[in-house]
Amino acid sequence: MNLLMSCSALIDGLNQRVGRSVRWLILAMVVVCAATAMMRYLFNVGSNAWLEVQWYLFAAVFLLGAGDTLRRNEHIRIDILSQRLTRRGQAWVDIIGTVLFLVPMATIIIVLSWPMVTASYLQGEVSSDAGGLLRWPVKLLIPAGFALLLLQGLSELIKKAAILTGHSPDPAASDPGPASPTAGGAL
């Protein structure tokens, strides 16, 4: 179990570094968007390439940040169901959901998107818009993002199994949950 926990820690570290890096792309997106708008409205100069850069940056943030979102447990879940379960029950729901849904879905998307990436690269595919950009770099984000998500799913499986088998303490068990309002204050 120690080897698996070490692998999990490596995956967590990878997704954390990627997540921290892609956050800077949000700033780049804002700068590109503002510059594009200023050029269009102040100087009547537009560029499809700069619009596509914004889309590419958004795709990179969304796809490459998904693994880190899962690592931080900030993905969408059905709280009505999970809040009624014990911590052990929640761990089982996470394991079953990861095995039955996340792993197969991410694997299928990686397998099906890779030929699209290679074909785009080999053909030198360019956007059909005037002044558009190469398409393969943004298409490459699909298998890369889902590979990071798949790895993080495997890391979460390892951590949940370690909690269930008693090899690791449950970090959520020490979480006090939402703060309750104080006696003197109203929400």
PDB file of C-alpha atoms in Angstrom:
ATOM      1  CA  MET A   1       0.000   0.000   0.000  1.00  0.00           C
ATOM      2  CA  ASN A   2       2.955   2.333   0.606  1.00  0.00           C
ATOM      3  CA  LEU A   3       3.971   2.111  -3.061  1.00  0.00           C
ATOM      4  CA  LEU A   4       0.427   2.932  -4.167  1.00  0.00           C
ATOM      5  CA  MET A   5       0.254   5.863  -1.751  1.00  0.00           C
ATOM      6  CA  SER A   6       3.583   7.133  -3.145  1.00  0.00           C
ATOM      7  CA  CYS A   7       2.166   6.901  -6.689  1.00  0.00           C
ATOM      8  CA  SER A   8      -0.932   8.744  -5.510  1.00  0.00           C
ATOM      9  CA  ALA A   9       1.210  11.507  -4.011  1.00  0.00           C
ATOM     10  CA  LEU A  10       3.143  11.848  -7.290  1.00  0.00           C
ATOM     11  CA  ILE A  11      -0.100  12.131  -9.269  1.00  0.00           C
ATOM     12  CA  ASP A  12      -1.472  14.664  -6.780  1.00  0.00           C
ATOM     13  CA  GLY A  13       1.729  16.704  -7.103  1.00  0.00           C
ATOM     14  CA  LEU A  14       1.565  16.611 -10.896  1.00  0.00           C
ATOM     15  CA  ASN A  15      -2.037  17.782 -11.012  1.00  0.00           C
ATOM     16  CA  GLN A  16      -1.369  20.429  -8.386  1.00  0.00           C
ATOM     17  CA  ARG A  17       1.526  21.854 -10.438  1.00  0.00           C
ATOM     18  CA  VAL A  18      -0.530  21.758 -13.645  1.00  0.00           C
ATOM     19  CA  GLY A  19      -3.470  23.394 -11.840  1.00  0.00           C
ATOM     20  CA  ARG A  20      -1.277  26.199 -10.496  1.00  0.00           C
ATOM     21  CA  SER A  21       0.225  26.740 -13.942  1.00  0.00           C
ATOM     22  CA  VAL A  22      -3.051  26.903 -15.862  1.00  0.00           C
ATOM     23  CA  ARG A  23      -4.402  29.496 -13.446  1.00  0.00           C
ATOM     24  CA  TRP A  24      -2.022  31.938 -15.117  1.00  0.00           C
ATOM     25  CA  LEU A  25      -3.746  31.246 -18.417  1.00  0.00           C
ATOM     26  CA  ILE A  26      -6.838  32.968 -17.011  1.00  0.00           C
ATOM     27  CA  LEU A  27      -4.819  36.175 -16.682  1.00  0.00           C
ATOM     28  CA  ALA A  28      -3.493  35.678 -20.215  1.00  0.00           C
ATOM     29  CA  MET A  29      -7.071  35.199 -21.428  1.00  0.00           C
ATOM     30  CA  VAL A  30      -8.188  38.458 -19.806  1.00  0.00           C
ATOM     31  CA  VAL A  31      -5.232  40.365 -21.256  1.00  0.00           C
ATOM     32  CA  VAL A  32      -5.806  38.951 -24.761  1.00  0.00           C
ATOM     33  CA  CYS A  33      -9.532  39.660 -24.527  1.00  0.00           C
ATOM     34  CA  ALA A  34      -9.001  43.242 -23.356  1.00  0.00           C
ATOM     35  CA  ALA A  35      -6.325  43.900 -25.982  1.00  0.00           C
ATOM     36  CA  THR A  36      -8.507  42.435 -28.731  1.00  0.00           C
ATOM     37  CA  ALA A  37     -11.469  44.589 -27.682  1.00  0.00           C
ATOM     38  CA  MET A  38      -9.327  47.737 -27.454  1.00  0.00           C
ATOM     39  CA  MET A  39      -7.813  47.125 -30.881  1.00  0.00           C
ATOM     40  CA  ARG A  40     -11.247  46.549 -32.381  1.00  0.00           C
ATOM     41  CA  TYR A  41     -12.999  49.543 -30.808  1.00  0.00           C
ATOM     42  CA  LEU A  42     -10.162  52.074 -30.722  1.00  0.00           C
ATOM     43  CA  PHE A  43      -8.403  51.288 -33.997  1.00  0.00           C
ATOM     44  CA  ASN A  44     -11.037  49.274 -35.895  1.00  0.00           C
ATOM     45  CA  VAL A  45      -8.580  46.370 -36.201  1.00  0.00           C
ATOM     46  CA  GLY A  46      -9.743  42.828 -35.620  1.00  0.00           C
ATOM     47  CA  SER A  47      -8.101  39.436 -35.711  1.00  0.00           C
ATOM     48  CA  ASN A  48      -9.636  35.978 -35.834  1.00  0.00           C
ATOM     49  CA  ALA A  49      -6.351  34.553 -34.583  1.00  0.00           C
ATOM     50  CA  TRP A  50      -6.594  36.514 -31.323  1.00  0.00           C
ATOM     51  CA  LEU A  51     -10.185  35.394 -30.847  1.00  0.00           C
ATOM     52  CA  GLU A  52      -9.065  31.800 -31.332  1.00  0.00           C
ATOM     53  CA  VAL A  53      -6.227  32.316 -28.840  1.00  0.00           C
ATOM     54  CA  GLN A  54      -8.898  33.187 -26.257  1.00  0.00           C
ATOM     55  CA  TRP A  55     -10.800  29.982 -27.047  1.00  0.00           C
ATOM     56  CA  TYR A  56      -7.613  27.915 -26.890  1.00  0.00           C
ATOM     57  CA  LEU A  57      -6.697  29.402 -23.519  1.00  0.00           C
ATOM     58  CA  PHE A  58     -10.168  28.680 -22.153  1.00  0.00           C
ATOM     59  CA  ALA A  59      -9.951  25.090 -23.401  1.00  0.00           C
ATOM     60  CA  ALA A  60      -6.538  24.702 -21.739  1.00  0.00           C
ATOM     61  CA  VAL A  61      -7.818  26.013 -18.392  1.00  0.00           C
ATOM     62  CA  PHE A  62     -10.905  23.821 -18.458  1.00  0.00           C
ATOM     63  CA  LEU A  63      -9.298  20.597 -19.695  1.00  0.00           C
ATOM     64  CA  LEU A  64      -5.926  20.753 -17.963  1.00  0.00           C
ATOM     65  CA  GLY A  65      -7.443  21.995 -14.691  1.00  0.00           C
ATOM     66  CA  ALA A  66      -9.987  19.169 -14.366  1.00  0.00           C
ATOM     67  CA  GLY A  67      -7.551  16.816 -12.622  1.00  0.00           C
ATOM     68  CA  ASP A  68      -6.646  19.453 -10.046  1.00  0.00           C
ATOM     69  CA  THR A  69     -10.326  20.190  -9.474  1.00  0.00           C
ATOM     70  CA  LEU A  70     -10.899  16.515  -8.707  1.00  0.00           C
ATOM     71  CA  ARG A  71      -7.830  16.474  -6.447  1.00  0.00           C
ATOM     72  CA  ARG A  72      -9.254  19.369  -4.434  1.00  0.00           C
ATOM     73  CA  ASN A  73     -12.675  17.669  -4.330  1.00  0.00           C
ATOM     74  CA  GLU A  74     -14.304  20.703  -5.944  1.00  0.00           C
ATOM     75  CA  HIS A  75     -16.110  18.884  -8.716  1.00  0.00           C
ATOM     76  CA  ILE A  76     -19.879  18.724  -8.864  1.00  0.00           C
ATOM     77  CA  ARG A  77     -21.509  16.011  -6.829  1.00  0.00           C
ATOM     78  CA  ILE A  78     -25.018  15.241  -5.697  1.00  0.00           C
ATOM     79  CA  ASP A  79     -24.882  16.597  -2.150  1.00  0.00           C
ATOM     80  CA  ILE A  80     -28.425  15.490  -1.341  1.00  0.00           C
ATOM     81  CA  LEU A  81     -27.257  11.886  -1.618  1.00  0.00           C
ATOM     82  CA  SER A  82     -23.728  12.172  -0.251  1.00  0.00           C
ATOM     83  CA  GLN A  83     -24.604  14.254   2.821  1.00  0.00           C
ATOM     84  CA  ARG A  84     -26.898  11.485   4.051  1.00  0.00           C
ATOM     85  CA  LEU A  85     -24.133   8.894   3.909  1.00  0.00           C
ATOM     86  CA  THR A  86     -21.424   8.143   6.430  1.00  0.00           C
ATOM     87  CA  ARG A  87     -17.813   8.953   5.497  1.00  0.00           C
ATOM     88  CA  ARG A  88     -17.383   5.262   4.691  1.00  0.00           C
ATOM     89  CA  GLY A  89     -20.489   5.335   2.482  1.00  0.00           C
ATOM     90  CA  GLN A  90     -19.222   8.447   0.711  1.00  0.00           C
ATOM     91  CA  ALA A  91     -15.906   6.702   0.048  1.00  0.00           C
ATOM     92  CA  TRP A  92     -17.756   3.740  -1.472  1.00  0.00           C
ATOM     93  CA  VAL A  93     -19.842   6.042  -3.690  1.00  0.00           C
ATOM     94  CA  ASP A  94     -16.629   7.740  -4.873  1.00  0.00           C
ATOM     95  CA  ILE A  95     -14.984   4.393  -5.604  1.00  0.00           C
ATOM     96  CA  ILE A  96     -17.983   3.006  -7.479  1.00  0.00           C
ATOM     97  CA  GLY A  97     -18.461   6.249  -9.426  1.00  0.00           C
ATOM     98  CA  THR A  98     -14.790   6.381 -10.359  1.00  0.00           C
ATOM     99  CA  VAL A  99     -14.646   2.744 -11.467  1.00  0.00           C
ATOM    100  CA  LEU A 100     -17.960   2.694 -13.335  1.00  0.00           C
ATOM    101  CA  PHE A 101     -18.020   6.192 -14.824  1.00  0.00           C
ATOM    102  CA  LEU A 102     -14.824   8.256 -14.597  1.00  0.00           C
ATOM    103  CA  VAL A 103     -12.266   5.640 -15.642  1.00  0.00           C
ATOM    104  CA  PRO A 104     -14.246   4.251 -18.619  1.00  0.00           C
ATOM    105  CA  MET A 105     -15.330   7.706 -19.820  1.00  0.00           C
ATOM    106  CA  ALA A 106     -11.844   9.221 -19.609  1.00  0.00           C
ATOM    107  CA  THR A 107     -10.292   6.168 -21.276  1.00  0.00           C
ATOM    108  CA  ILE A 108     -12.803   6.242 -24.147  1.00  0.00           C
ATOM    109  CA  ILE A 109     -12.265   9.959 -24.727  1.00  0.00           C
ATOM    110  CA  ILE A 110      -8.469   9.543 -24.744  1.00  0.00           C
ATOM    111  CA  VAL A 111      -8.639   6.606 -27.170  1.00  0.00           C
ATOM    112  CA  LEU A 112     -11.155   8.259 -29.516  1.00  0.00           C
ATOM    113  CA  SER A 113      -9.530  11.715 -29.499  1.00  0.00           C
ATOM    114  CA  TRP A 114      -5.983  10.582 -30.234  1.00  0.00           C
ATOM    115  CA  PRO A 115      -6.591   9.720 -33.930  1.00  0.00           C
ATOM    116  CA  MET A 116      -8.229  13.140 -34.353  1.00  0.00           C
ATOM    117  CA  VAL A 117      -5.121  14.822 -32.920  1.00  0.00           C
ATOM    118  CA  THR A 118      -2.695  12.862 -35.069  1.00  0.00           C
ATOM    119  CA  ALA A 119      -4.756  13.407 -38.245  1.00  0.00           C
ATOM    120  CA  SER A 120      -4.950  17.129 -37.530  1.00  0.00           C
ATOM    121  CA  TYR A 121      -1.195  17.280 -36.969  1.00  0.00           C
ATOM    122  CA  LEU A 122      -0.308  15.253 -40.064  1.00  0.00           C
ATOM    123  CA  GLN A 123      -2.643  17.308 -42.257  1.00  0.00           C
ATOM    124  CA  GLY A 124      -1.436  20.600 -40.804  1.00  0.00           C
ATOM    125  CA  GLU A 125      -5.084  21.460 -40.136  1.00  0.00           C
ATOM    126  CA  VAL A 126      -5.740  25.166 -39.816  1.00  0.00           C
ATOM    127  CA  SER A 127      -8.890  26.956 -38.785  1.00  0.00           C
ATOM    128  CA  SER A 128     -11.243  27.737 -41.643  1.00  0.00           C
ATOM    129  CA  ASP A 129     -11.507  31.340 -40.436  1.00  0.00           C
ATOM    130  CA  ALA A 130      -9.324  33.925 -42.139  1.00  0.00           C
ATOM    131  CA  GLY A 131      -6.078  34.242 -40.197  1.00  0.00           C
ATOM    132  CA  GLY A 132      -7.002  31.229 -38.065  1.00  0.00           C
ATOM    133  CA  LEU A 133      -4.595  29.106 -36.066  1.00  0.00           C
ATOM    134  CA  LEU A 134      -3.391  25.542 -36.263  1.00  0.00           C
ATOM    135  CA  ARG A 135      -5.986  23.144 -34.834  1.00  0.00           C
ATOM    136  CA  TRP A 136      -3.844  20.262 -33.548  1.00  0.00           C
ATOM    137  CA  PRO A 137      -2.545  22.072 -30.428  1.00  0.00           C
ATOM    138  CA  VAL A 138      -6.046  22.675 -29.096  1.00  0.00           C
ATOM    139  CA  LYS A 139      -7.122  19.162 -30.072  1.00  0.00           C
ATOM    140  CA  LEU A 140      -4.125  17.795 -28.150  1.00  0.00           C
ATOM    141  CA  LEU A 141      -5.577  19.361 -25.002  1.00  0.00           C
ATOM    142  CA  ILE A 142      -8.431  16.811 -25.087  1.00  0.00           C
ATOM    143  CA  PRO A 143      -6.411  13.619 -24.530  1.00  0.00           C
ATOM    144  CA  ALA A 144      -3.927  15.471 -22.303  1.00  0.00           C
ATOM    145  CA  GLY A 145      -6.658  16.866 -20.063  1.00  0.00           C
ATOM    146  CA  PHE A 146      -8.488  13.559 -19.811  1.00  0.00           C
ATOM    147  CA  ALA A 147      -5.209  11.737 -19.110  1.00  0.00           C
ATOM    148  CA  LEU A 148      -4.624  14.061 -16.143  1.00  0.00           C
ATOM    149  CA  LEU A 149      -8.212  13.501 -15.015  1.00  0.00           C
ATOM    150  CA  LEU A 150      -7.836   9.726 -15.357  1.00  0.00           C
ATOM    151  CA  LEU A 151      -4.599   9.761 -13.371  1.00  0.00           C
ATOM    152  CA  GLN A 152      -6.249  11.812 -10.643  1.00  0.00           C
ATOM    153  CA  GLY A 153      -9.183   9.411 -10.590  1.00  0.00           C
ATOM    154  CA  LEU A 154      -6.740   6.552  -9.999  1.00  0.00           C
ATOM    155  CA  SER A 155      -5.084   8.568  -7.238  1.00  0.00           C
ATOM    156  CA  GLU A 156      -8.462   9.160  -5.595  1.00  0.00           C
ATOM    157  CA  LEU A 157      -9.214   5.419  -5.835  1.00  0.00           C
ATOM    158  CA  ILE A 158      -5.960   4.650  -4.035  1.00  0.00           C
ATOM    159  CA  LYS A 159      -6.686   7.194  -1.294  1.00  0.00           C
ATOM    160  CA  LYS A 160     -10.276   6.007  -0.760  1.00  0.00           C
ATOM    161  CA  ALA A 161      -9.136   2.375  -0.621  1.00  0.00           C
ATOM    162  CA  ALA A 162      -6.458   3.323   1.927  1.00  0.00           C
ATOM    163  CA  ILE A 163      -9.071   5.066   4.064  1.00  0.00           C
ATOM    164  CA  LEU A 164     -11.466   2.106   3.887  1.00  0.00           C
ATOM    165  CA  THR A 165      -8.742  -0.394   4.769  1.00  0.00           C
ATOM    166  CA  GLY A 166      -7.398   1.727   7.623  1.00  0.00           C
ATOM    167  CA  HIS A 167      -4.043   2.452   5.962  1.00  0.00           C
ATOM    168  CA  SER A 168      -4.710   6.180   5.932  1.00  0.00           C
ATOM    169  CA  PRO A 169      -6.767   8.519   8.078  1.00  0.00           C
ATOM    170  CA  ASP A 170      -9.765  10.195   6.462  1.00  0.00           C
ATOM    171  CA  PRO A 171      -8.777  13.866   5.994  1.00  0.00           C
ATOM    172  CA  ALA A 172     -12.458  14.811   5.674  1.00  0.00           C
ATOM    173  CA  ALA A 173     -13.230  13.341   9.111  1.00  0.00           C
ATOM    174  CA  SER A 174     -11.415  16.241  10.785  1.00  0.00           C
ATOM    175  CA  ASP A 175     -13.214  18.810   8.595  1.00  0.00           C
ATOM    176  CA  PRO A 176     -15.702  20.656  10.804  1.00  0.00           C
ATOM    177  CA  GLY A 177     -17.907  21.455   7.806  1.00  0.00           C
ATOM    178  CA  PRO A 178     -19.629  24.793   7.235  1.00  0.00           C
ATOM    179  CA  ALA A 179     -19.286  27.288  10.043  1.00  0.00           C
ATOM    180  CA  SER A 180     -22.393  27.709  12.102  1.00  0.00           C
ATOM    181  CA  PRO A 181     -23.696  31.225  12.648  1.00  0.00           C
ATOM    182  CA  THR A 182     -22.741  32.813  15.921  1.00  0.00           C
ATOM    183  CA  ALA A 183     -25.389  33.501  18.543  1.00  0.00           C
ATOM    184  CA  GLY A 184     -25.155  37.233  18.067  1.00  0.00           C
ATOM    185  CA  GLY A 185     -24.948  37.354  14.294  1.00  0.00           C
ATOM    186  CA  ALA A 186     -27.553  36.728  11.647  1.00  0.00           C
ATOM    187  CA  LEU A 187     -26.977  35.498   8.140  1.00  0.00           C
TER     188      LEU A 187
END
